[in-house]
PDB file of C-alpha atoms in Angstrom:
ATOM      1  CA  UNK R 685      -9.105  -8.025  -1.709  1.00  0.00           C
ATOM      2  CA  UNK R 686     -12.916  -7.102  -3.137  1.00  0.00           C
ATOM      3  CA  UNK R 687     -13.185  -5.560  -6.279  1.00  0.00           C
ATOM      4  CA  UNK R 688     -16.115  -3.539  -6.742  1.00  0.00           C
ATOM      5  CA  UNK R 689     -17.165  -3.777  -3.088  1.00  0.00           C
ATOM      6  CA  UNK R 690     -16.585  -0.466  -1.512  1.00  0.00           C
ATOM      7  CA  UNK R 691     -19.464   1.529   0.693  1.00  0.00           C
ATOM      8  CA  UNK R 692     -20.793   4.721  -0.707  1.00  0.00           C
ATOM      9  CA  UNK R 693     -19.174   6.733   2.739  1.00  0.00           C
ATOM     10  CA  UNK R 694     -15.982   4.892   2.040  1.00  0.00           C
ATOM     11  CA  UNK R 695     -15.616   6.046  -1.402  1.00  0.00           C
ATOM     12  CA  UNK R 696     -16.763   9.665  -0.736  1.00  0.00           C
ATOM     13  CA  UNK R 697     -14.294   9.148   2.113  1.00  0.00           C
ATOM     14  CA  UNK R 698     -11.506   8.000   0.070  1.00  0.00           C
ATOM     15  CA  UNK R 699     -12.237  10.905  -2.270  1.00  0.00           C
ATOM     16  CA  UNK R 700     -11.726  13.703  -0.202  1.00  0.00           C
ATOM     17  CA  UNK R 701      -8.614  12.295   1.518  1.00  0.00           C
ATOM     18  CA  UNK R 702      -7.198  12.564  -1.936  1.00  0.00           C
ATOM     19  CA  UNK R 703      -8.421  15.599  -2.512  1.00  0.00           C
ATOM     20  CA  UNK R 704      -6.684  16.596   0.641  1.00  0.00           C
ATOM     21  CA  UNK R 705      -3.399  15.163  -0.379  1.00  0.00           C
ATOM     22  CA  UNK R 706      -3.069  16.945  -3.464  1.00  0.00           C
ATOM     23  CA  UNK R 707      -4.298  19.865  -1.983  1.00  0.00           C
ATOM     24  CA  UNK R 708      -1.292  19.582   0.674  1.00  0.00           C
ATOM     25  CA  UNK R 709       1.074  18.856  -1.777  1.00  0.00           C
ATOM     26  CA  UNK R 710       0.199  22.086  -4.220  1.00  0.00           C
ATOM     27  CA  UNK R 711       0.289  24.194  -0.785  1.00  0.00           C
ATOM     28  CA  UNK R 712       3.521  22.834   0.260  1.00  0.00           C
ATOM     29  CA  UNK R 713       5.107  22.680  -3.599  1.00  0.00           C
ATOM     30  CA  UNK R 714       6.094  18.804  -2.911  1.00  0.00           C
ATOM     31  CA  UNK R 715       4.416  17.242  -6.204  1.00  0.00           C
ATOM     32  CA  UNK R 716       5.833  14.434  -5.686  1.00  0.00           C
ATOM     33  CA  UNK R 717       3.392  13.848  -2.680  1.00  0.00           C
ATOM     34  CA  UNK R 718       0.892  13.760  -5.000  1.00  0.00           C
ATOM     35  CA  UNK R 719       1.559  10.428  -6.201  1.00  0.00           C
ATOM     36  CA  UNK R 720       0.433   9.134  -2.801  1.00  0.00           C
ATOM     37  CA  UNK R 721      -3.102   9.974  -4.017  1.00  0.00           C
ATOM     38  CA  UNK R 722      -2.975   7.913  -7.252  1.00  0.00           C
ATOM     39  CA  UNK R 723      -3.467   4.527  -5.545  1.00  0.00           C
ATOM     40  CA  UNK R 724      -6.479   6.849  -3.168  1.00  0.00           C
ATOM     41  CA  UNK R 725      -7.726   6.914  -6.926  1.00  0.00           C
ATOM     42  CA  UNK R 726      -7.508   3.565  -7.767  1.00  0.00           C
ATOM     43  CA  UNK R 727      -8.616   2.133  -4.996  1.00  0.00           C
ATOM     44  CA  UNK R 728     -12.181   4.430  -5.312  1.00  0.00           C
ATOM     45  CA  UNK R 729     -12.372   3.550  -9.206  1.00  0.00           C
ATOM     46  CA  UNK R 730     -11.911   0.257  -8.988  1.00  0.00           C
ATOM     47  CA  UNK R 731     -14.225  -0.112  -5.718  1.00  0.00           C
ATOM     48  CA  UNK R 732     -11.102  -1.952  -3.701  1.00  0.00           C
ATOM     49  CA  UNK R 733     -12.346  -3.034  -0.226  1.00  0.00           C
ATOM     50  CA  UNK R 734      -9.668  -4.234   2.115  1.00  0.00           C
ATOM     51  CA  UNK R 735     -10.384  -5.218   5.507  1.00  0.00           C
ATOM     52  CA  UNK R 736      -7.907  -5.492   8.469  1.00  0.00           C
ATOM     53  CA  UNK R 737      -8.434  -9.008   8.828  1.00  0.00           C
ATOM     54  CA  UNK R 738      -7.670  -9.918   5.224  1.00  0.00           C
ATOM     55  CA  UNK R 739      -4.310  -7.705   5.620  1.00  0.00           C
ATOM     56  CA  UNK R 740      -3.443  -9.564   8.305  1.00  0.00           C
ATOM     57  CA  UNK R 741      -3.751 -12.775   6.526  1.00  0.00           C
ATOM     58  CA  UNK R 742      -1.781 -11.700   3.684  1.00  0.00           C
ATOM     59  CA  UNK R 743       1.327  -9.960   5.922  1.00  0.00           C
ATOM     60  CA  UNK R 744       0.980 -13.406   7.853  1.00  0.00           C
ATOM     61  CA  UNK R 745       1.322 -15.540   4.706  1.00  0.00           C
ATOM     62  CA  UNK R 746       4.274 -13.811   3.477  1.00  0.00           C
ATOM     63  CA  UNK R 747       6.329 -12.895   6.538  1.00  0.00           C
ATOM     64  CA  UNK R 748       8.534 -15.802   6.617  1.00  0.00           C
ATOM     65  CA  UNK R 749       9.400 -15.540   2.884  1.00  0.00           C
ATOM     66  CA  UNK R 750      10.599 -12.202   3.240  1.00  0.00           C
ATOM     67  CA  UNK R 751      12.045 -12.701   6.692  1.00  0.00           C
ATOM     68  CA  UNK R 752      14.050 -15.464   5.115  1.00  0.00           C
ATOM     69  CA  UNK R 753      15.199 -13.267   2.201  1.00  0.00           C
ATOM     70  CA  UNK R 754      16.679 -10.727   4.617  1.00  0.00           C
ATOM     71  CA  UNK R 755      18.685 -13.513   6.824  1.00  0.00           C
ATOM     72  CA  UNK R 756      19.920 -14.011   3.494  1.00  0.00           C
ATOM     73  CA  UNK R 757      21.051 -10.154   2.928  1.00  0.00           C
ATOM     74  CA  UNK R 758      22.772 -10.458   6.217  1.00  0.00           C
ATOM     75  CA  UNK R 759      24.920 -13.637   5.692  1.00  0.00           C
ATOM     76  CA  UNK R 760      28.366 -12.585   4.525  1.00  0.00           C
ATOM     77  CA  UNK R 761      29.892 -13.222   1.371  1.00  0.00           C
ATOM     78  CA  UNK R 762      33.369 -15.100   1.589  1.00  0.00           C
ATOM     79  CA  UNK R 763      35.632 -14.132  -1.267  1.00  0.00           C
ATOM     80  CA  UNK R 764      38.296 -16.336  -2.199  1.00  0.00           C
ATOM     81  CA  UNK R 765      41.330 -14.812  -3.752  1.00  0.00           C
TER      82      UNK R 765
END
């Protein structure tokens, strides 16, 4: 994640996407949907630039830990009476 490294066209595109989300939430009456606009606004404000390569590295670094956590959830708990 690179902060303050966002191009102008990506900045404008995110702002338009944010406005589209808020307008769609207003017309449908689903105001909880408008909370999706908050991460878009913050990413514009902070200039966060996420590349696909960085996202893939982040996912692959955390996948084994997440999978082990899910496996631990599936293990049955034996109660002794």
